Short mmCIF file of C-alpha atoms in Angstrom, two decimals:
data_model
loop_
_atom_site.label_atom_id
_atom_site.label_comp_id
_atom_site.label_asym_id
_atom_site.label_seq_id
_atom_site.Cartn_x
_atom_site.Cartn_y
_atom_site.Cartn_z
CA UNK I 162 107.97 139.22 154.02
CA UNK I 163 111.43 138.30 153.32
CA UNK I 164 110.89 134.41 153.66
CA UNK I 165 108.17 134.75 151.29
CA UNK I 166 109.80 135.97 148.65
CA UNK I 167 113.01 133.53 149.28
CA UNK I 168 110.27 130.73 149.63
CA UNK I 169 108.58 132.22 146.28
CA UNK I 170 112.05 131.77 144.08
CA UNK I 171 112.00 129.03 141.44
CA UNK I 172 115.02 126.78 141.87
CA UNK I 173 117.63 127.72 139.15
CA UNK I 174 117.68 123.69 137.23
CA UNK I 175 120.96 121.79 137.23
CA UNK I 176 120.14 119.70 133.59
CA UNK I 177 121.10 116.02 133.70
CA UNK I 178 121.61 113.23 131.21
CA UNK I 179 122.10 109.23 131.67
CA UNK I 180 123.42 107.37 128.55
CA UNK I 181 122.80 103.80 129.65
CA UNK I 182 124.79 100.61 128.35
CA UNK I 183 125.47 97.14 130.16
CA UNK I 184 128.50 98.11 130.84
CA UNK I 185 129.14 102.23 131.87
CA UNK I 186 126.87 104.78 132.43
CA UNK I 187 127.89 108.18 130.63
CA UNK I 188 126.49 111.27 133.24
CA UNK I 189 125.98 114.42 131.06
CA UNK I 190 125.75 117.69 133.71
CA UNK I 191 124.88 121.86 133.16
CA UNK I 192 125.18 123.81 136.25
CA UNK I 193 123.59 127.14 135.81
CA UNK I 194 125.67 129.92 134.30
CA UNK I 195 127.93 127.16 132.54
CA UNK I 196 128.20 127.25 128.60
CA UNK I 197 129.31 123.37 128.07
CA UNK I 198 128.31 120.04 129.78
CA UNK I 199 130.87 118.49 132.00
CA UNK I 200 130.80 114.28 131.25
CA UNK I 201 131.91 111.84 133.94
CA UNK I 202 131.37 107.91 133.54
CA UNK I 203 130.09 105.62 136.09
CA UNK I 204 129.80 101.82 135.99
CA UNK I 205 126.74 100.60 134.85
CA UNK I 206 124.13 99.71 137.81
CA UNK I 207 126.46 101.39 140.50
CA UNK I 208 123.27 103.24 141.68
CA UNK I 209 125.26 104.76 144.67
CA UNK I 210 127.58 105.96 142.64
CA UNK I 211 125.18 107.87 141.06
CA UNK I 212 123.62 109.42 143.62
CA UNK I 213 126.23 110.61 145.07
CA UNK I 214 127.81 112.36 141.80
CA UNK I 215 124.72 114.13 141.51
CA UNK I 216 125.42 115.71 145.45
CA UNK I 217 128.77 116.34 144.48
CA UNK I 218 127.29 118.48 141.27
CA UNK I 219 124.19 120.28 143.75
CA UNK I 220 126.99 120.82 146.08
CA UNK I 221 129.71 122.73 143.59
CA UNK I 222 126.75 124.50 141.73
CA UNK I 223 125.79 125.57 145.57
CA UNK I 224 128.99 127.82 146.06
CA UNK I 225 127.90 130.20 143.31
CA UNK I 226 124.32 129.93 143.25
CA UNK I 227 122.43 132.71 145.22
CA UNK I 228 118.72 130.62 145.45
CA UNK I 229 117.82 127.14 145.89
CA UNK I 230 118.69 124.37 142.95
CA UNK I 231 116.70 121.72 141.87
CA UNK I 232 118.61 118.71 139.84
CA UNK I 233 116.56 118.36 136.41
CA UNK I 234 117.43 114.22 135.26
CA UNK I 235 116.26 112.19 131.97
CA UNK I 236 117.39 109.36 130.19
CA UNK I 237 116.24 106.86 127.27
CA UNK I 238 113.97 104.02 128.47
CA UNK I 239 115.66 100.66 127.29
CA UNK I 240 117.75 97.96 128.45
CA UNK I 241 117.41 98.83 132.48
CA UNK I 242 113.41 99.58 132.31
CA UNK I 243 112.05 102.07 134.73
CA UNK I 244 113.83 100.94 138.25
CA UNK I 245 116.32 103.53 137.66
CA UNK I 246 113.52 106.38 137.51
CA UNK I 247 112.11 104.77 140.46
CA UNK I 248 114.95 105.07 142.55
CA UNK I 249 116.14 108.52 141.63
CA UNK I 250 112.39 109.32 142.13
CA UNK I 251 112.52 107.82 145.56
CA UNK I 252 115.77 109.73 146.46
CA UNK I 253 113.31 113.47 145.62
CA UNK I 254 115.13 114.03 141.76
CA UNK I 255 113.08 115.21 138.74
CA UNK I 256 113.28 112.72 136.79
CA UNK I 257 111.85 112.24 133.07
CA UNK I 258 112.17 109.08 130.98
CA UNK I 259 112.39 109.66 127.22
CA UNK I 260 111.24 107.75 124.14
CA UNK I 261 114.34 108.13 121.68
CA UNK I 262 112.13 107.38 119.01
CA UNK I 263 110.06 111.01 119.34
CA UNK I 264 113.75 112.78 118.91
CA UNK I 265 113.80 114.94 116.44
CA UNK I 266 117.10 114.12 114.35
CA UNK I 267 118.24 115.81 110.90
CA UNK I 268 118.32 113.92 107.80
CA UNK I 269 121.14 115.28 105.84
CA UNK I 270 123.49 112.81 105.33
CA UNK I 271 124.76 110.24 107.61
CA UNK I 272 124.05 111.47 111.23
CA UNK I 273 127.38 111.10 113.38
CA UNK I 274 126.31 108.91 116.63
CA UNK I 275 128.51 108.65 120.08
CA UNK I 276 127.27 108.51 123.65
CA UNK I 277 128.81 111.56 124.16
CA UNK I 278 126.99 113.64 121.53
CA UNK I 279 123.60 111.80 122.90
CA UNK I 280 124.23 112.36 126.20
CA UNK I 281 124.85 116.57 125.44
CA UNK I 282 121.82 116.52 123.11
CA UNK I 283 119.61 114.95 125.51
CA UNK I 284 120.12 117.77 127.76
CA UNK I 285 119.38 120.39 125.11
CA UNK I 286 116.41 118.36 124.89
CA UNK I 287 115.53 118.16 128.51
CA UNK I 288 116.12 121.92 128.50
CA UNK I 289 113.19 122.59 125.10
CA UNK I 290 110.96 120.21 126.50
CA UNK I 291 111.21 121.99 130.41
CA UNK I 292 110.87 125.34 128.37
CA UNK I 293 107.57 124.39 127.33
CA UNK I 294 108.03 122.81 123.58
CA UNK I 295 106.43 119.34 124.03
CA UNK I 296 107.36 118.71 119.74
CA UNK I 297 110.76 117.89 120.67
CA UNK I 298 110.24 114.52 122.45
CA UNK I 299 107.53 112.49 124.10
CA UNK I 300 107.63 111.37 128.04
CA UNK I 301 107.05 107.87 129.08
CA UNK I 302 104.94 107.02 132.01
CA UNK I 303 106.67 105.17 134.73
CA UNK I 304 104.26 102.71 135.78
CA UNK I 305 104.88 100.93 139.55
CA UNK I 306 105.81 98.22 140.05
CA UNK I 307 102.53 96.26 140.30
CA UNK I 308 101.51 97.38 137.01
CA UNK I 309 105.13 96.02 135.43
CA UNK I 310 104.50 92.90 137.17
CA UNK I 311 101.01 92.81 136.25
CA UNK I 312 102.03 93.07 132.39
CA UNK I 313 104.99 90.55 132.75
CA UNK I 314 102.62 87.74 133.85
CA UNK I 315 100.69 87.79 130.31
CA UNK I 316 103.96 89.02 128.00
CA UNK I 317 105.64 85.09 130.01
CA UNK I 318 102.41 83.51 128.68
CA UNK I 319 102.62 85.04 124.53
CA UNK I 320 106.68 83.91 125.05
CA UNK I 321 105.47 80.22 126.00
CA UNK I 322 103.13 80.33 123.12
CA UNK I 323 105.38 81.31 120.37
CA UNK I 324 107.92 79.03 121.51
CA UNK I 325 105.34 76.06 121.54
CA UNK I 326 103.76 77.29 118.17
CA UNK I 327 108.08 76.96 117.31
CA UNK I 328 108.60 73.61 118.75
CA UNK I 329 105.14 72.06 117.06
CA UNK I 330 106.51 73.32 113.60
CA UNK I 331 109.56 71.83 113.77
CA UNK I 332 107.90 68.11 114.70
CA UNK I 333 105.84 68.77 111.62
CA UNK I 334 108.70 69.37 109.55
CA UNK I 335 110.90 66.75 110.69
CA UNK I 336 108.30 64.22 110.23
CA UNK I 337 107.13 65.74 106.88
CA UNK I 338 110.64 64.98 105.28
CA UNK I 339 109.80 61.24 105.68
CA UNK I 340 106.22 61.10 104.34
CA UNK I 341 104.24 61.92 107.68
CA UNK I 342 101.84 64.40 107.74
CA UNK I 343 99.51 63.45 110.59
CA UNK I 344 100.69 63.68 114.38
CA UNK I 345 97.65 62.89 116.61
CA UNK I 346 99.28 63.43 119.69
CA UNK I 347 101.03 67.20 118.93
CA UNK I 348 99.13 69.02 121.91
CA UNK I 349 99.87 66.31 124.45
CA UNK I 350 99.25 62.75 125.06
CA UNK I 351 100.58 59.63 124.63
CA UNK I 352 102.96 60.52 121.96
CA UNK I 353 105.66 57.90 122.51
CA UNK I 354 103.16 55.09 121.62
CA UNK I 355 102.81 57.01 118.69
CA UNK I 356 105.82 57.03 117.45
CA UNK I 357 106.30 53.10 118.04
CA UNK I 358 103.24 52.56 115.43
CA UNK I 359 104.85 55.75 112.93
CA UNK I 360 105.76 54.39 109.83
CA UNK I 361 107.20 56.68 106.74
CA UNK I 362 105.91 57.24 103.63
CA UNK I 363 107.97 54.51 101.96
CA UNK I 364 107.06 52.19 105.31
CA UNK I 365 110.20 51.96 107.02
CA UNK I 366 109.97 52.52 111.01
CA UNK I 367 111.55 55.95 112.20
CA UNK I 368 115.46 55.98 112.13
CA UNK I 369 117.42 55.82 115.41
CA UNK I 370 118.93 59.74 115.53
CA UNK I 371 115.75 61.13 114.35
CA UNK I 372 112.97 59.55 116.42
CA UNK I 373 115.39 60.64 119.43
CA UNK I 374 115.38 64.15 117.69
CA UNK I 375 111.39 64.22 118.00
CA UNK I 376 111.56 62.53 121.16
CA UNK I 377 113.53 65.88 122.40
CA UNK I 378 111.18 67.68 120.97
CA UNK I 379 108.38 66.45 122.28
CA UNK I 380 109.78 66.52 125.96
CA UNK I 381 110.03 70.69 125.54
CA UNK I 382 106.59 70.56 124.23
CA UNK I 383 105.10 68.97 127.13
CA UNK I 384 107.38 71.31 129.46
CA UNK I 385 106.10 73.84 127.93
CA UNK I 386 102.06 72.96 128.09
CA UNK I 387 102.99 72.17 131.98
CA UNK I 388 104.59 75.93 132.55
CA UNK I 389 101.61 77.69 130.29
CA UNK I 390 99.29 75.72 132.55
CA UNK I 391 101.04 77.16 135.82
CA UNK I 392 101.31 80.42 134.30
CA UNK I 393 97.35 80.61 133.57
CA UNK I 394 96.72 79.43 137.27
CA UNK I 395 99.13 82.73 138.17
CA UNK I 396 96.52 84.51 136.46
CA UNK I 397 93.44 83.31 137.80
CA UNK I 398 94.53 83.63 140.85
CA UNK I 399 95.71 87.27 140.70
CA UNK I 400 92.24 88.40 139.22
CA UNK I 401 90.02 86.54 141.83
CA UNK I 402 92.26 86.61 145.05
CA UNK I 403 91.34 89.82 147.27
CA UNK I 404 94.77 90.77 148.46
CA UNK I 405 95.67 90.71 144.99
CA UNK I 406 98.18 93.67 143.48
CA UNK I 407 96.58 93.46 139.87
CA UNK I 408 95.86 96.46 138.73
CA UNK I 409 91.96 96.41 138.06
CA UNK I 410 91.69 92.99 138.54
CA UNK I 411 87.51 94.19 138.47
CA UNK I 412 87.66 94.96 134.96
CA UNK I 413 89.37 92.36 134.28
CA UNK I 414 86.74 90.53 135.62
CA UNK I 415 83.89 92.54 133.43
CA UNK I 416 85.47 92.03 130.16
CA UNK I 417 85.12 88.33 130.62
CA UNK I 418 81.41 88.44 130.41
CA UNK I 419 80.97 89.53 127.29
CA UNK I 420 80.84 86.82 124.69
CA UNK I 421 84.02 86.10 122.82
CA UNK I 422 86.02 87.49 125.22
CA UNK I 423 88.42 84.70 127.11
CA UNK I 424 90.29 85.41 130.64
CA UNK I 425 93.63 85.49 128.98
CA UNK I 426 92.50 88.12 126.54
CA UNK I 427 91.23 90.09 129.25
CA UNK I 428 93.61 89.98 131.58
CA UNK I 429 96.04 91.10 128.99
CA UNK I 430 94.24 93.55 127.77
CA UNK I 431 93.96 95.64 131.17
CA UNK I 432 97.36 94.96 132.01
CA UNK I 433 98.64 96.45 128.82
CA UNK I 434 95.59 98.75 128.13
CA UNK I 435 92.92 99.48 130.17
CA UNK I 436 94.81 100.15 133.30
CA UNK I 437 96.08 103.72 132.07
CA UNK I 438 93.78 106.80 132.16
CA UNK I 439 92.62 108.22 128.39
CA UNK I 440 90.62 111.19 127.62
CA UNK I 441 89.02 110.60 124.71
CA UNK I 442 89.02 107.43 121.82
CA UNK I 443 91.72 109.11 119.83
CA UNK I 444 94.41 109.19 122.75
CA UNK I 445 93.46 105.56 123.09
CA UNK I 446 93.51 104.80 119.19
CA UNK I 447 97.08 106.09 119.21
CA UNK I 448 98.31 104.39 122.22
CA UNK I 449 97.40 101.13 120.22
CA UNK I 450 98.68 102.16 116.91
CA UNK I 451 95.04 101.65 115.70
CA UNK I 452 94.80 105.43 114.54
CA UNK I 453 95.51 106.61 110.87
CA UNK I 454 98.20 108.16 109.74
CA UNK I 455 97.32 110.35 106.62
CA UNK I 456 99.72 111.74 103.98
CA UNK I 457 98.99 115.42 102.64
CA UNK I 458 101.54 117.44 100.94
CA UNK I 459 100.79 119.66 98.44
CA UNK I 460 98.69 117.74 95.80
CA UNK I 461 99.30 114.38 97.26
CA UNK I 462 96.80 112.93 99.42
CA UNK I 463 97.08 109.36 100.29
CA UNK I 464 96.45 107.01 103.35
CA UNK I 465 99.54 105.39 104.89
CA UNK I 466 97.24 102.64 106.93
CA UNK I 467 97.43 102.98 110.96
CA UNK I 468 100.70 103.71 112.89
CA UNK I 469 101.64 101.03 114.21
CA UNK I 470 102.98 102.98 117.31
CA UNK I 471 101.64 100.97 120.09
CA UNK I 472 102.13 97.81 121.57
CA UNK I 473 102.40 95.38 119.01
CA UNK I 474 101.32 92.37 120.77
CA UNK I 475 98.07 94.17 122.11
CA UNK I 476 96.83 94.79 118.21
CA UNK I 477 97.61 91.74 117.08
CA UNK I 478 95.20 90.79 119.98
CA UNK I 479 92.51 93.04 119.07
CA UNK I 480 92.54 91.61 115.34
CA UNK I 481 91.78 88.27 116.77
CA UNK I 482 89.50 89.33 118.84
CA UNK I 483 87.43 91.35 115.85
CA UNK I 484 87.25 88.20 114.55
CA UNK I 485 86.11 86.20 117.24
CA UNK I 486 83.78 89.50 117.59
CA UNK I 487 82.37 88.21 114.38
CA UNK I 488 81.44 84.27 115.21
CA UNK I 489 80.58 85.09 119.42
CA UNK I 490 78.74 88.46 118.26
CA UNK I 491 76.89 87.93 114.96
CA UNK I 492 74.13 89.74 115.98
CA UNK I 493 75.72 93.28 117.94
CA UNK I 494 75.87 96.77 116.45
CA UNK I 495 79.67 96.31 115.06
CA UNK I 496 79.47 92.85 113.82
CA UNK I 497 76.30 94.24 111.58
CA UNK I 498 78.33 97.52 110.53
CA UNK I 499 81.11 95.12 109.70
CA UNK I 500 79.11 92.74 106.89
CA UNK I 501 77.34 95.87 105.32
CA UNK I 502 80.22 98.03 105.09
CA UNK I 503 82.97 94.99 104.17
CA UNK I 504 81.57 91.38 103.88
CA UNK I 505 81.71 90.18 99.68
CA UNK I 506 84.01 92.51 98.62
CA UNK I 507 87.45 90.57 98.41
CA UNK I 508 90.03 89.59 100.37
CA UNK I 509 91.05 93.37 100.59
CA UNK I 510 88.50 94.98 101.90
CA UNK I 511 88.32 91.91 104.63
CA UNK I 512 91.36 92.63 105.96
CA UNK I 513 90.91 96.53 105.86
CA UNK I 514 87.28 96.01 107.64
CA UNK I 515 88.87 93.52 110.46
CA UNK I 516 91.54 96.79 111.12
CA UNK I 517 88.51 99.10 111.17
CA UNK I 518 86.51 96.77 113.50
CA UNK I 519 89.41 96.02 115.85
CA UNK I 520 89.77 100.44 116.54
CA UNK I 521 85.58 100.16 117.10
CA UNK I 522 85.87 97.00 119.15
CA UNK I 523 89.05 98.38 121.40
CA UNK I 524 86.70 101.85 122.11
CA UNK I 525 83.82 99.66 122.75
CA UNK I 526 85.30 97.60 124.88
CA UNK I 527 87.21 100.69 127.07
CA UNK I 528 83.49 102.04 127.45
CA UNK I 529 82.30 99.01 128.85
CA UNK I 530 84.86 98.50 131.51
CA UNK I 531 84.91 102.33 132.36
CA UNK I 532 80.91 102.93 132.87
CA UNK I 533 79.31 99.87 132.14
CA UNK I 534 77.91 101.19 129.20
CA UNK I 535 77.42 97.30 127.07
CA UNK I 536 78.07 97.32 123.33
CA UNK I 537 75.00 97.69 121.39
CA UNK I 538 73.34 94.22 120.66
CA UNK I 539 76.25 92.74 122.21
CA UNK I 540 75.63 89.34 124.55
CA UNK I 541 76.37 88.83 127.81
CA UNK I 542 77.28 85.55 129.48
CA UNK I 543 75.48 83.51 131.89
CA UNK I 544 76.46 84.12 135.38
#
């Protein structure tokens, strides 16, 4: 009977704070029955180090505590991503992982900032939020490790493309300064041949320093086609290989029949989306930044637009696919709702109605790969 009731005792919490930087780490500790935090700094990535501070605190909280303890840990997600939750995890520690951007700060005046102040707040925090008040901060998921790889492959591919869409602009505009406005070879080719025949607007052959300057430029553009190319074959072959550690490679899979879908949008969008578990549309809406965010107070009423919480690469994703919803789907259930509700009436409305069809498109889409259930009117393609 005595075990029991030993067994039955809740762990009295020792509360624990990382403040994270390239080059210390700041460790934030409150053993029970102490008033203050104690600080102690430890160089950044020195995960032994680490753990074995946090014995060192179990074992001096140990010689006064009566019951069993149970170390309490959070820190900001950021610069080192979520390997040190997975190895504190690993090693049995509570840990949570915060978003600094759901603190609650004041606004009066200039708010005084050191890692030593954030490192004794968090814990405050840590303490409110354990207590029951989830208003004080929001908790971040730590996803494994296949889903962080799974997401890195697509987030390499939209760095590639930006950097390409870069490169492209500045041939443009280094050949526009002389008169020429047409490249025929700018997404590969024979481009040096090209440039032997270029003449400038006022029909003088390209000049020595700056056809070498395009010539440079046109070398990272073709490395850069070769290494989006390799990048896509990563990705085919991580959806359709069976020993593959995708996560839901098999929705993946069903997204790509639907018309005006592509593999790249797919992939990406279970890799940053449809992987996770939602309950309803809104939790889904708001994990996209799709939802709205109203303004009420007092008299005022007014729409702010959507949050903008999410991912930001994801919605930008979803608006291109509401259009291509549009040309691949002119005859489904949303593309119809769309040109009643929005088509004719300005530029404006347009670009409120492609928002509005991107949220109905994203839940439409979630359905599909979680129960099969096809948007209404919406085509499939032909196996």
């Amino acid at each position: 009977m005595n075990d029991d009731k030993i067994t039955d005792i809740e762990p009295a919490p020792i509360y624990v704070s990382l403040e994270l930087s390239k080059r210390s780490w700041l460790v934030a500790s409150l053993l029970p029955e102490c008033a203050r935090p104690s600080l102690r700094t430890i160089p950044a990535g020195d995960s032994a180090a680490l753990l074995d501070h946090l014995q060192k605190l179990k074992e001096r909280a140990a010689r006064k505590a009566k019951g069993p303890l149970a170390i309490r840990l959070c820190f900001e997600i950021g610069y080192d991503g979520f390997w040190i939750a997975r190895m504190l995890l690993a090693n049995g520690i509570d840990t949570y992982v915060l978003d600094p951007a759901s603190f609650l700060v004041s606004r009066r005046g200039k708010r005084v900032k050191t890692d030593r102040i954030d490192a004794e707040a968090m814990i405050g925090i840590l303490k409110a939020y354990l207590a029951g008040d989830k208003s004080v901060c929001r908790t971040v998921a730590v996803p494994t490790p296949e889903e962080e790889d799974a997401r890195r492959l697509m987030r390499e591919r939209s760095d590639l493309v930006r950097e390409r869409t870069r490169i492209i602009s500045r041939i443009r505009g280094l050949l526009a300064l002389h008169g020429v406005r047409e490249v025929r070879a700018i997404w590969g080719g024979k481009w040096a041949d090209q440039l032997d025949d270029m003449r400038t607007g006022d029909g003088r052959p390209l000049e020595q320093h700056q056809r070498r300057q395009i010539e440079r430029c046109f070398a990272r553009l073709e490395l850069l086609n070769d290494q989006i190319k390799l990048v896509e074959a990563d990705r085919a072959q991580a959806i359709t290989s069976e020993t593959t550690s995708f996560p839901c490679a098999e929705k993946a899979v069903r997204l790509e029949q639907l018309k005006g879908i592509g593999s790249n949008s797919a992939t990406m969008l279970v890799a940053e989306v449809f992987c996770r578990q939602f309950d309803n549309r809104r939790q889904l809406a708001s994990f996209i930044g799709l939802a709205p965010s109203p303004y009420n107070s007092g008299s005022v009423e007014r729409d702010q637009g959507i949050s903008k919480a999410g991912n930001h690469e994801t919605r930008v994703l979803l608006v291109e696919l509401a259009w291509c919803w549009l040309r691949y789907q002119p005859a489904s259930e949303l593309s119809q709702w769309y040109r009643d509700r929005y088509k004719g009436r300005g530029k404006r409305s347009a670009k409120i109605g492609i928002i509005a069809l991107a949220r109905k498109l994203l839940i439409a889409l979630w359905r599909f790969v979680e129960t099969g259930l096809v948007p209404q009117g919406a085509e499939l393609r032909a196996t």
